[in-house]
Amino acid sequence: MEDRKLTVRAVERALDILMCFTKGSELALTEIASQIGLHKSTVHRLMTTLEDRGFVVRDSRSDKYRLGLKIWELSTHLSHSDDPAVLLLPAMESLRDRLGETVSLYLRDGGERIRIQAVQSNQAIRRVAQVGARLPLYVGASSKVLVAFAAESDQEEILNAADWPDTVDKDTYRAQLADIMEQGYAISIEEREPGAVAVSVPVMDHNGRIAAALSVSGPVSRLSAETLRDFAPVLKESARDMGLMISS
């Protein structure tokens, strides 16, 4: 029984290591150890195994690790038939061409949102959105959409989580969620990142549950609050079409 527990723990630690690469493409051993809270010697043993199996590669010059070809090999066998990141990409590209700004698609994963797809603006000055980025739920237009249209029990779990920051007043946040529910979209002006603005709407499935958050973002120098509000009906139209696509 003890050996089985140790084996499971080792698998969990190896997966935690691989998830570190969602925050950076190249990481040093000390960075990985710090992120997952393990001693360097323990991480080194796990990295050696992952390297032997092709899941990570170590650059001998920088002594940093990056994901290996085995990850790519696994990803090629994913089923894309019902993957919203793949299924909705053409619609996102059409929306980008129509509005001229960066389009992103987010899912909620526990107490975070993750950007599962992005179509970058073609303009010289643009908002670059990194696919795979994990962001907190207490700030940003897409975060608030994902929370506003979630089940009430999920909302309370999110707001009462131990890591909810004391600097974000829950009553104010709840009032914002009510406004978003009423108007059907959320706007953020430099809430999470200086110089960046966004407008976001929910993508609902055939059961009326939120499936994703669709957003358009760009620089504050080009997109005023009024412009973002003008974008909202266009996003809602696209989100309705996307909802039909993922429900079919």
Coordinates of N, CA and C in Angstrom, one line a residue:
M1 N 0.8 -1.2 0.0 CA 0.0 0.0 0.0 C 0.9 1.3 0.0
E2 N 1.9 1.2 0.8 CA 2.8 2.4 0.9 C 3.5 2.6 -0.5
D3 N 3.9 1.6 -1.2 CA 4.5 1.7 -2.5 C 3.6 2.4 -3.5
R4 N 2.3 2.0 -3.4 CA 1.3 2.6 -4.3 C 1.1 4.1 -4.0
K5 N 1.1 4.5 -2.8 CA 1.0 5.9 -2.4 C 2.2 6.7 -2.9
L6 N 3.4 6.1 -2.8 CA 4.5 6.8 -3.3 C 4.5 6.9 -4.8
T7 N 4.0 5.9 -5.5 CA 3.9 5.9 -6.9 C 3.0 7.0 -7.4
V8 N 1.8 7.1 -6.7 CA 0.8 8.1 -7.1 C 1.4 9.5 -6.8
R9 N 2.1 9.7 -5.7 CA 2.7 10.9 -5.4 C 3.7 11.3 -6.5
A10 N 4.5 10.4 -6.9 CA 5.5 10.7 -8.0 C 4.8 11.1 -9.3
V11 N 3.7 10.5 -9.6 CA 3.0 10.9 -10.8 C 2.4 12.3 -10.7
E12 N 1.8 12.6 -9.5 CA 1.3 13.9 -9.3 C 2.4 15.0 -9.4
R13 N 3.6 14.7 -8.8 CA 4.7 15.6 -8.9 C 5.2 15.8 -10.3
A14 N 5.2 14.7 -11.1 CA 5.6 14.8 -12.5 C 4.6 15.7 -13.3
L15 N 3.3 15.5 -13.0 CA 2.3 16.3 -13.7 C 2.4 17.7 -13.3
D16 N 2.7 18.0 -12.0 CA 2.9 19.4 -11.6 C 4.0 20.0 -12.3
I17 N 5.1 19.3 -12.5 CA 6.3 19.8 -13.2 C 5.9 20.2 -14.7
L18 N 5.1 19.3 -15.3 CA 4.7 19.6 -16.7 C 3.8 20.8 -16.8
M19 N 3.0 21.0 -15.8 CA 2.1 22.2 -15.8 C 2.8 23.5 -15.5
C20 N 4.1 23.4 -15.0 CA 4.9 24.6 -14.8 C 5.1 25.3 -16.2
F21 N 5.1 24.5 -17.3 CA 5.5 25.0 -18.6 C 4.3 25.8 -19.2
T22 N 3.1 25.8 -18.5 CA 2.1 26.7 -18.9 C 2.4 28.2 -18.6
K23 N 3.4 28.4 -17.7 CA 3.8 29.7 -17.3 C 5.1 30.2 -17.9
G24 N 5.8 29.3 -18.7 CA 7.0 29.7 -19.3 C 7.5 28.5 -20.2
S25 N 8.1 28.9 -21.3 CA 8.5 27.9 -22.3 C 9.8 27.2 -21.9
E26 N 10.7 28.0 -21.2 CA 12.0 27.5 -20.8 C 12.1 27.8 -19.3
L27 N 12.4 26.8 -18.5 CA 12.5 26.9 -17.1 C 13.8 26.3 -16.5
A28 N 14.4 26.9 -15.6 CA 15.5 26.3 -14.9 C 15.0 25.4 -13.7
L29 N 15.9 24.5 -13.3 CA 15.5 23.6 -12.2 C 15.1 24.3 -11.0
T30 N 15.8 25.4 -10.6 CA 15.4 26.1 -9.4 C 14.0 26.8 -9.6
E31 N 13.7 27.2 -10.8 CA 12.3 27.8 -11.0 C 11.2 26.8 -10.8
I32 N 11.5 25.6 -11.4 CA 10.5 24.5 -11.3 C 10.3 24.1 -9.8
A33 N 11.4 23.9 -9.1 CA 11.4 23.5 -7.7 C 10.6 24.6 -6.9
S34 N 10.8 25.8 -7.2 CA 10.2 26.9 -6.5 C 8.7 26.9 -6.7
Q35 N 8.3 26.7 -8.0 CA 6.9 26.7 -8.3 C 6.1 25.6 -7.7
I36 N 6.7 24.4 -7.6 CA 5.9 23.3 -7.1 C 6.3 22.9 -5.6
G37 N 7.2 23.7 -5.0 CA 7.5 23.6 -3.6 C 8.2 22.3 -3.2
L38 N 9.1 21.8 -4.1 CA 9.9 20.6 -3.8 C 11.4 21.0 -3.8
H39 N 12.2 20.1 -3.1 CA 13.6 20.3 -3.1 C 14.2 20.0 -4.5
K40 N 15.3 20.7 -4.8 CA 15.9 20.6 -6.1 C 16.3 19.2 -6.5
S41 N 16.8 18.5 -5.5 CA 17.2 17.1 -5.7 C 16.1 16.2 -6.1
T42 N 14.9 16.4 -5.5 CA 13.7 15.6 -5.9 C 13.3 16.0 -7.3
V43 N 13.2 17.3 -7.6 CA 12.8 17.7 -8.9 C 13.8 17.2 -10.0
H44 N 15.1 17.2 -9.6 CA 16.1 16.7 -10.6 C 15.9 15.3 -11.0
R45 N 15.6 14.4 -10.0 CA 15.3 13.0 -10.3 C 14.1 12.9 -11.2
L46 N 13.0 13.6 -10.9 CA 11.8 13.5 -11.7 C 12.1 14.1 -13.2
M47 N 12.9 15.1 -13.2 CA 13.2 15.7 -14.6 C 14.1 14.7 -15.4
T48 N 14.9 14.0 -14.7 CA 15.8 13.0 -15.4 C 14.9 11.9 -16.1
T49 N 13.9 11.5 -15.3 CA 12.9 10.5 -15.9 C 12.1 11.1 -17.0
L50 N 11.6 12.3 -16.8 CA 10.8 12.9 -17.9 C 11.7 13.2 -19.1
E51 N 13.0 13.5 -18.9 CA 13.9 13.7 -20.0 C 14.2 12.4 -20.8
D52 N 14.4 11.3 -20.0 CA 14.6 10.0 -20.6 C 13.4 9.6 -21.5
R53 N 12.2 9.9 -21.1 CA 11.0 9.5 -21.8 C 10.6 10.5 -22.9
G54 N 11.4 11.6 -23.0 CA 11.1 12.5 -24.1 C 10.1 13.6 -23.8
F55 N 9.7 13.7 -22.6 CA 8.6 14.7 -22.2 C 9.2 16.1 -22.0
V56 N 10.5 16.1 -21.7 CA 11.2 17.4 -21.5 C 12.6 17.3 -22.2
V57 N 13.2 18.4 -22.5 CA 14.5 18.5 -23.1 C 15.3 19.5 -22.3
R58 N 16.6 19.2 -22.0 CA 17.4 20.1 -21.3 C 18.4 20.7 -22.3
D59 N 18.5 22.0 -22.3 CA 19.4 22.8 -23.1 C 20.8 22.8 -22.3
S60 N 21.8 22.2 -22.8 CA 23.1 22.1 -22.1 C 23.7 23.4 -22.0
R61 N 23.4 24.4 -22.9 CA 24.1 25.7 -22.8 C 23.5 26.6 -21.7
S62 N 22.2 26.6 -21.7 CA 21.5 27.4 -20.7 C 21.1 26.7 -19.4
D63 N 21.2 25.3 -19.5 CA 20.8 24.4 -18.4 C 19.3 24.6 -18.0
K64 N 18.5 25.0 -19.0 CA 17.1 25.1 -18.8 C 16.4 24.0 -19.5
Y65 N 15.2 23.8 -19.1 CA 14.3 22.7 -19.7 C 13.2 23.3 -20.5
R66 N 12.8 22.6 -21.5 CA 11.6 22.9 -22.3 C 10.9 21.6 -22.6
L67 N 9.6 21.7 -23.0 CA 8.8 20.5 -23.3 C 9.4 19.8 -24.5
G68 N 9.4 18.5 -24.5 CA 9.9 17.6 -25.5 C 8.9 17.2 -26.6
L69 N 9.4 16.5 -27.6 CA 8.6 16.1 -28.7 C 7.5 15.1 -28.3
K70 N 7.7 14.4 -27.2 CA 6.7 13.4 -26.8 C 5.3 14.1 -26.5
I71 N 5.4 15.4 -26.0 CA 4.2 16.1 -25.7 C 3.5 16.4 -27.0
W72 N 4.2 16.8 -28.0 CA 3.6 17.0 -29.4 C 3.0 15.7 -29.9
E73 N 3.8 14.6 -29.7 CA 3.3 13.4 -30.2 C 1.9 13.0 -29.6
L74 N 1.8 13.2 -28.3 CA 0.5 12.9 -27.7 C -0.6 13.9 -28.2
S75 N -0.2 15.1 -28.4 CA -1.3 16.1 -28.8 C -1.8 15.8 -30.2
T76 N -1.0 15.2 -31.0 CA -1.5 14.8 -32.4 C -2.6 13.8 -32.3
H77 N -2.8 13.1 -31.2 CA -3.8 12.1 -31.1 C -5.0 12.5 -30.4
L78 N -5.1 13.8 -30.1 CA -6.3 14.4 -29.4 C -7.4 14.4 -30.4
S79 N -8.6 14.1 -29.9 CA -9.8 14.2 -30.8 C -10.3 15.7 -30.8
H80 N -10.3 16.2 -32.0 CA -10.7 17.7 -32.2 C -12.1 17.9 -32.6
S81 N -12.9 16.8 -32.7 CA -14.3 16.9 -33.2 C -15.2 17.8 -32.3
D82 N -14.9 17.7 -31.0 CA -15.7 18.5 -30.1 C -14.9 19.5 -29.2
D83 N -13.7 19.8 -29.7 CA -12.8 20.7 -29.0 C -13.2 22.1 -29.4
P84 N -13.7 23.0 -28.5 CA -14.1 24.3 -28.9 C -12.9 25.2 -29.4
A85 N -11.7 24.9 -28.9 CA -10.6 25.7 -29.4 C -10.3 25.5 -30.9
V86 N -10.7 24.3 -31.4 CA -10.5 24.0 -32.8 C -11.8 24.3 -33.6
L87 N -12.9 23.9 -33.0 CA -14.2 24.1 -33.6 C -14.6 25.5 -33.9
L88 N -14.3 26.4 -32.9 CA -14.7 27.8 -33.0 C -13.6 28.7 -33.6
L89 N -12.5 28.2 -34.0 CA -11.4 29.0 -34.6 C -11.8 29.8 -35.8
P90 N -12.5 29.2 -36.8 CA -12.9 29.9 -38.0 C -13.8 31.1 -37.6
A91 N -14.7 30.9 -36.7 CA -15.7 32.0 -36.3 C -14.9 33.1 -35.6
M92 N -13.9 32.7 -34.8 CA -13.1 33.7 -34.1 C -12.2 34.5 -35.1
E93 N -11.8 33.8 -36.2 CA -11.0 34.6 -37.2 C -11.9 35.5 -37.9
S94 N -13.1 35.2 -38.2 CA -14.1 36.1 -38.8 C -14.4 37.3 -38.0
L95 N -14.5 37.0 -36.7 CA -14.8 38.1 -35.7 C -13.6 39.1 -35.7
R96 N -12.4 38.5 -35.7 CA -11.2 39.3 -35.7 C -11.1 40.2 -37.0
D97 N -11.5 39.6 -38.1 CA -11.4 40.4 -39.3 C -12.5 41.5 -39.4
R98 N -13.6 41.2 -38.7 CA -14.7 42.2 -38.6 C -14.4 43.3 -37.7
L99 N -13.8 43.1 -36.6 CA -13.6 44.1 -35.6 C -12.1 44.6 -35.6
G100 N -11.2 43.8 -36.1 CA -9.8 44.3 -36.3 C -9.0 44.2 -35.0
E101 N -9.5 43.5 -34.0 CA -8.8 43.4 -32.7 C -8.6 41.9 -32.3
T102 N -7.8 41.7 -31.3 CA -7.5 40.3 -30.9 C -8.7 39.7 -30.2
V103 N -9.0 38.4 -30.6 CA -10.1 37.7 -30.1 C -9.6 36.5 -29.3
S104 N -10.2 36.3 -28.1 CA -9.8 35.2 -27.2 C -11.0 34.4 -26.7
L105 N -10.7 33.1 -26.4 CA -11.8 32.2 -25.9 C -11.2 31.6 -24.6
Y106 N -12.1 31.7 -23.5 CA -11.6 31.3 -22.2 C -12.6 30.2 -21.6
L107 N -12.0 29.3 -20.9 CA -12.8 28.4 -20.0 C -12.5 28.6 -18.6
R108 N -13.4 28.3 -17.7 CA -13.1 28.3 -16.3 C -12.5 27.0 -15.8
D109 N -11.5 27.0 -15.1 CA -10.9 25.8 -14.5 C -10.7 26.0 -13.0
G110 N -11.7 25.6 -12.2 CA -11.6 25.9 -10.8 C -11.6 27.4 -10.5
G111 N -10.6 27.8 -9.8 CA -10.6 29.3 -9.5 C -9.8 30.1 -10.4
E112 N -9.6 29.6 -11.7 CA -8.9 30.4 -12.7 C -9.6 30.3 -14.0
R113 N -9.2 31.2 -14.9 CA -9.7 31.0 -16.3 C -8.4 30.7 -17.1
I114 N -8.6 30.0 -18.2 CA -7.5 29.6 -19.1 C -7.9 30.0 -20.5
R115 N -7.0 30.6 -21.2 CA -7.2 31.0 -22.6 C -6.9 29.8 -23.4
I116 N -7.9 29.2 -24.0 CA -7.8 28.0 -24.8 C -7.6 28.3 -26.3
Q117 N -7.9 29.5 -26.7 CA -7.7 29.9 -28.1 C -7.6 31.4 -28.3
A118 N -6.8 31.8 -29.2 CA -6.7 33.3 -29.5 C -6.4 33.5 -30.9
V119 N -6.9 34.6 -31.5 CA -6.6 35.0 -32.8 C -6.1 36.5 -32.7
Q120 N -4.9 36.7 -33.1 CA -4.2 38.0 -32.9 C -4.7 39.0 -33.9
S121 N -4.8 40.2 -33.5 CA -5.1 41.3 -34.4 C -3.9 41.5 -35.4
N122 N -4.3 41.9 -36.6 CA -3.3 42.2 -37.6 C -2.7 43.6 -37.5
Q123 N -3.1 44.4 -36.6 CA -2.7 45.8 -36.5 C -1.3 45.8 -35.9
A124 N -0.5 46.8 -36.2 CA 0.9 46.9 -35.7 C 0.9 47.0 -34.2
I125 N 0.1 47.8 -33.6 CA -0.1 47.9 -32.2 C -1.3 47.1 -31.8
R126 N -1.0 46.0 -31.1 CA -2.1 45.1 -30.8 C -1.9 44.4 -29.4
R127 N -3.0 43.8 -29.0 CA -3.0 43.1 -27.7 C -2.6 41.6 -28.1
V128 N -1.5 41.1 -27.6 CA -1.0 39.8 -27.9 C -1.5 38.9 -26.8
A129 N -2.3 37.9 -27.1 CA -2.9 37.0 -26.1 C -2.2 35.6 -26.3
Q130 N -1.7 35.1 -25.2 CA -0.9 33.8 -25.2 C -1.9 32.7 -24.9
V131 N -2.0 31.7 -25.8 CA -2.8 30.5 -25.5 C -2.2 29.7 -24.4
G132 N -3.1 29.3 -23.5 CA -2.7 28.5 -22.4 C -2.5 29.3 -21.1
A133 N -2.5 30.6 -21.2 CA -2.3 31.5 -20.0 C -3.4 31.2 -19.0
R134 N -3.1 31.2 -17.8 CA -4.0 31.0 -16.7 C -4.1 32.4 -15.9
L135 N -5.3 32.8 -15.7 CA -5.5 34.1 -15.1 C -6.5 34.0 -13.9
P136 N -6.5 34.9 -13.0 CA -7.4 34.9 -11.8 C -8.8 35.3 -12.2
L137 N -9.8 34.8 -11.4 CA -11.2 35.1 -11.7 C -11.7 36.4 -11.1
Y138 N -10.9 37.0 -10.3 CA -11.4 38.2 -9.6 C -11.2 39.5 -10.4
V139 N -10.6 39.4 -11.5 CA -10.4 40.7 -12.3 C -10.4 40.4 -13.8
G140 N -10.9 41.3 -14.6 CA -11.0 41.2 -16.0 C -12.3 40.8 -16.5
A141 N -12.6 41.3 -17.8 CA -14.0 41.1 -18.3 C -14.4 39.6 -18.5
S142 N -13.5 38.8 -19.0 CA -13.8 37.4 -19.2 C -14.0 36.7 -17.9
S143 N -13.1 37.0 -16.9 CA -13.3 36.4 -15.6 C -14.7 36.7 -15.1
K144 N -15.1 37.9 -15.1 CA -16.4 38.3 -14.6 C -17.6 37.6 -15.3
V145 N -17.4 37.5 -16.6 CA -18.4 36.8 -17.4 C -18.5 35.3 -17.0
L146 N -17.4 34.7 -16.8 CA -17.4 33.3 -16.4 C -18.0 33.1 -15.1
V147 N -17.8 34.0 -14.2 CA -18.4 33.9 -12.8 C -19.9 34.3 -12.8
A148 N -20.2 35.4 -13.6 CA -21.6 35.9 -13.6 C -22.6 34.9 -14.1
F149 N -22.2 34.2 -15.1 CA -23.1 33.2 -15.7 C -23.0 31.8 -15.2
A150 N -22.1 31.6 -14.2 CA -22.0 30.3 -13.5 C -23.1 30.1 -12.6
A151 N -23.3 28.8 -12.2 CA -24.3 28.5 -11.2 C -24.0 29.2 -9.9
E152 N -25.1 29.5 -9.2 CA -25.0 30.3 -7.9 C -24.0 29.6 -6.9
S153 N -24.1 28.3 -6.9 CA -23.2 27.5 -6.0 C -21.8 27.7 -6.4
D154 N -21.5 27.7 -7.7 CA -20.1 27.9 -8.1 C -19.7 29.3 -7.8
Q155 N -20.5 30.3 -7.9 CA -20.2 31.7 -7.6 C -19.7 31.8 -6.2
E156 N -20.5 31.2 -5.3 CA -20.2 31.3 -3.9 C -18.9 30.5 -3.5
E157 N -18.7 29.4 -4.2 CA -17.4 28.7 -4.0 C -16.2 29.5 -4.4
I158 N -16.4 30.2 -5.5 CA -15.3 31.1 -6.0 C -15.0 32.2 -5.1
L159 N -16.1 32.9 -4.7 CA -16.0 34.1 -3.9 C -15.5 33.8 -2.4
N160 N -15.8 32.6 -2.0 CA -15.4 32.2 -0.6 C -14.1 31.3 -0.6
A161 N -13.4 31.3 -1.7 CA -12.2 30.5 -1.7 C -11.1 31.2 -0.8
A162 N -10.3 30.3 -0.3 CA -9.2 30.9 0.6 C -8.3 31.8 0.0
D163 N -8.1 31.7 -1.4 CA -7.2 32.6 -2.0 C -7.8 33.8 -2.6
W164 N -9.1 34.1 -2.3 CA -9.7 35.3 -2.8 C -9.1 36.5 -2.1
P165 N -8.6 37.5 -2.9 CA -7.8 38.6 -2.3 C -8.6 39.5 -1.5
D166 N -8.1 39.9 -0.3 CA -8.8 40.8 0.5 C -9.0 42.2 -0.1
T167 N -8.2 42.5 -1.1 CA -8.3 43.8 -1.8 C -9.5 43.9 -2.7
V168 N -10.2 42.8 -3.0 CA -11.4 42.8 -3.9 C -12.6 42.6 -3.0
D169 N -13.4 43.7 -2.9 CA -14.6 43.6 -2.0 C -15.7 42.7 -2.7
K170 N -16.2 41.8 -1.9 CA -17.1 40.8 -2.5 C -18.4 41.4 -2.8
D171 N -18.9 42.3 -2.0 CA -20.2 43.0 -2.3 C -20.1 43.8 -3.6
T172 N -19.1 44.5 -3.8 CA -18.9 45.2 -5.0 C -18.8 44.3 -6.2
Y173 N -18.1 43.2 -6.0 CA -17.9 42.2 -7.1 C -19.3 41.6 -7.4
R174 N -20.1 41.3 -6.4 CA -21.4 40.7 -6.7 C -22.3 41.7 -7.4
A175 N -22.2 43.0 -7.1 CA -23.0 44.0 -7.8 C -22.6 44.1 -9.2
Q176 N -21.3 43.9 -9.5 CA -20.8 43.9 -10.9 C -21.3 42.7 -11.6
L177 N -21.4 41.6 -11.0 CA -21.9 40.4 -11.6 C -23.4 40.5 -12.0
A178 N -24.1 41.2 -11.1 CA -25.5 41.4 -11.4 C -25.7 42.3 -12.6
D179 N -24.9 43.4 -12.7 CA -24.9 44.3 -13.9 C -24.6 43.5 -15.2
I180 N -23.6 42.6 -15.1 CA -23.1 41.9 -16.3 C -24.3 40.9 -16.7
M181 N -24.9 40.3 -15.8 CA -26.0 39.4 -16.1 C -27.1 40.2 -16.8
E182 N -27.4 41.4 -16.4 CA -28.5 42.2 -16.9 C -28.1 42.7 -18.3
Q183 N -26.9 43.1 -18.6 CA -26.6 43.7 -19.9 C -26.0 42.7 -20.8
G184 N -25.6 41.5 -20.3 CA -25.1 40.4 -21.2 C -23.7 40.5 -21.6
Y185 N -22.9 41.4 -21.0 CA -21.5 41.5 -21.4 C -20.7 42.3 -20.3
A186 N -19.4 42.2 -20.3 CA -18.6 42.8 -19.3 C -17.5 43.6 -20.0
I187 N -17.1 44.7 -19.5 CA -16.0 45.5 -20.0 C -15.0 45.7 -18.9
S188 N -13.7 45.7 -19.3 CA -12.6 46.0 -18.3 C -11.7 47.0 -19.0
I189 N -11.3 48.0 -18.2 CA -10.4 49.0 -18.6 C -9.2 49.0 -17.8
E190 N -8.1 48.5 -18.3 CA -6.9 48.4 -17.6 C -7.0 47.8 -16.2
E191 N -7.9 46.8 -16.0 CA -8.1 46.2 -14.7 C -7.0 45.2 -14.4
R192 N -6.6 44.4 -15.3 CA -5.5 43.4 -15.0 C -4.2 43.8 -15.6
E193 N -4.2 44.5 -16.7 CA -2.9 44.9 -17.3 C -2.9 46.3 -17.8
P194 N -2.0 47.1 -17.4 CA -2.0 48.5 -17.9 C -2.0 48.6 -19.4
G195 N -2.8 49.5 -19.9 CA -2.8 49.8 -21.4 C -3.7 48.8 -22.1
A196 N -4.3 47.8 -21.5 CA -5.2 46.9 -22.2 C -6.6 47.0 -21.7
V197 N -7.5 46.9 -22.7 CA -9.0 46.9 -22.4 C -9.6 45.7 -23.1
A198 N -10.8 45.3 -22.7 CA -11.5 44.2 -23.2 C -13.0 44.3 -23.0
V199 N -13.7 43.6 -23.9 CA -15.1 43.3 -23.7 C -15.4 41.9 -23.9
S200 N -16.2 41.3 -23.1 CA -16.4 39.8 -23.1 C -17.9 39.5 -23.0
V201 N -18.3 38.4 -23.6 CA -19.7 37.9 -23.6 C -19.7 36.4 -23.3
P202 N -20.7 35.8 -22.8 CA -20.8 34.3 -22.6 C -21.1 33.6 -23.9
V203 N -20.6 32.4 -24.0 CA -21.0 31.5 -25.1 C -21.8 30.4 -24.3
M204 N -23.1 30.3 -24.6 CA -24.0 29.4 -23.9 C -24.2 28.1 -24.7
D205 N -24.3 26.9 -24.0 CA -24.6 25.7 -24.7 C -26.1 25.5 -24.8
H206 N -26.6 24.4 -25.4 CA -28.0 24.2 -25.7 C -28.8 24.0 -24.4
N207 N -28.2 23.8 -23.3 CA -28.9 23.7 -22.0 C -28.9 25.0 -21.2
G208 N -28.4 26.1 -21.9 CA -28.4 27.4 -21.3 C -27.3 27.6 -20.2
R209 N -26.3 26.7 -20.3 CA -25.2 26.9 -19.3 C -24.0 27.5 -20.1
I210 N -23.2 28.2 -19.3 CA -22.1 28.9 -19.9 C -21.0 27.9 -20.3
A211 N -20.6 27.9 -21.6 CA -19.6 27.0 -22.1 C -18.2 27.7 -22.1
A212 N -18.2 29.0 -22.4 CA -16.9 29.7 -22.5 C -17.2 31.2 -22.5
A213 N -16.1 31.9 -22.4 CA -16.2 33.4 -22.5 C -15.5 33.8 -23.7
L214 N -16.2 34.6 -24.6 CA -15.6 35.2 -25.8 C -15.2 36.6 -25.6
S215 N -14.0 37.0 -25.9 CA -13.6 38.4 -25.6 C -12.9 39.0 -26.8
V216 N -12.9 40.3 -26.9 CA -12.1 41.1 -27.8 C -11.4 42.1 -27.0
S217 N -10.1 42.2 -27.3 CA -9.2 43.1 -26.5 C -8.3 43.8 -27.4
G218 N -7.7 44.9 -26.8 CA -6.8 45.8 -27.6 C -6.3 46.9 -26.7
P219 N -5.5 47.8 -27.3 CA -4.9 48.9 -26.5 C -5.9 49.9 -26.1
V220 N -5.7 50.5 -25.0 CA -6.6 51.6 -24.5 C -6.5 52.8 -25.4
S221 N -5.4 53.0 -26.0 CA -5.2 54.1 -26.9 C -6.1 54.1 -28.1
R222 N -6.6 52.9 -28.5 CA -7.5 52.8 -29.7 C -8.9 52.4 -29.3
L223 N -9.1 51.8 -28.2 CA -10.5 51.3 -27.9 C -11.0 52.0 -26.6
S224 N -12.0 52.9 -26.8 CA -12.6 53.6 -25.7 C -13.7 52.7 -25.1
A225 N -14.2 53.1 -24.0 CA -15.4 52.4 -23.4 C -16.5 52.4 -24.3
E226 N -16.8 53.5 -25.0 CA -17.9 53.5 -26.0 C -17.7 52.6 -27.1
T227 N -16.4 52.5 -27.6 CA -16.1 51.5 -28.7 C -16.4 50.1 -28.2
L228 N -16.0 49.8 -27.0 CA -16.2 48.4 -26.5 C -17.7 48.1 -26.4
R229 N -18.5 49.1 -25.9 CA -19.9 48.9 -25.9 C -20.5 48.7 -27.3
D230 N -19.9 49.4 -28.2 CA -20.4 49.2 -29.6 C -20.1 47.8 -30.1
F231 N -18.9 47.2 -29.6 CA -18.5 45.9 -30.0 C -19.5 44.8 -29.4
A232 N -20.1 45.1 -28.3 CA -20.8 44.1 -27.5 C -21.9 43.4 -28.4
P233 N -22.7 44.1 -29.1 CA -23.8 43.4 -29.9 C -23.1 42.4 -31.0
V234 N -22.0 42.8 -31.5 CA -21.3 42.0 -32.5 C -20.8 40.7 -31.8
L235 N -20.3 40.8 -30.6 CA -19.8 39.7 -29.9 C -20.9 38.8 -29.5
K236 N -22.0 39.3 -29.1 CA -23.2 38.5 -28.7 C -23.7 37.7 -29.9
E237 N -23.7 38.3 -31.1 CA -24.1 37.6 -32.3 C -23.2 36.5 -32.6
S238 N -21.9 36.7 -32.5 CA -20.9 35.6 -32.7 C -21.0 34.5 -31.7
A239 N -21.3 34.9 -30.4 CA -21.4 34.0 -29.3 C -22.6 33.1 -29.5
R240 N -23.7 33.6 -30.0 CA -24.9 32.8 -30.2 C -24.6 31.8 -31.3
D241 N -23.9 32.2 -32.4 CA -23.6 31.3 -33.5 C -22.6 30.2 -32.9
M242 N -21.7 30.6 -32.1 CA -20.7 29.6 -31.5 C -21.4 28.6 -30.6
G243 N -22.4 29.1 -29.9 CA -23.2 28.2 -29.0 C -23.9 27.1 -29.8
L244 N -24.4 27.5 -30.9 CA -25.1 26.5 -31.8 C -24.1 25.5 -32.3
M245 N -22.9 26.0 -32.6 CA -21.9 25.1 -33.2 C -21.4 24.0 -32.1
I246 N -21.2 24.4 -30.9 CA -20.8 23.5 -29.9 C -21.9 22.6 -29.4
S247 N -23.1 23.0 -29.6 CA -24.3 22.2 -29.2 C -24.8 21.2 -30.2
S248 N -24.3 21.4 -31.4 CA -24.8 20.5 -32.5 C -24.1 19.1 -32.5

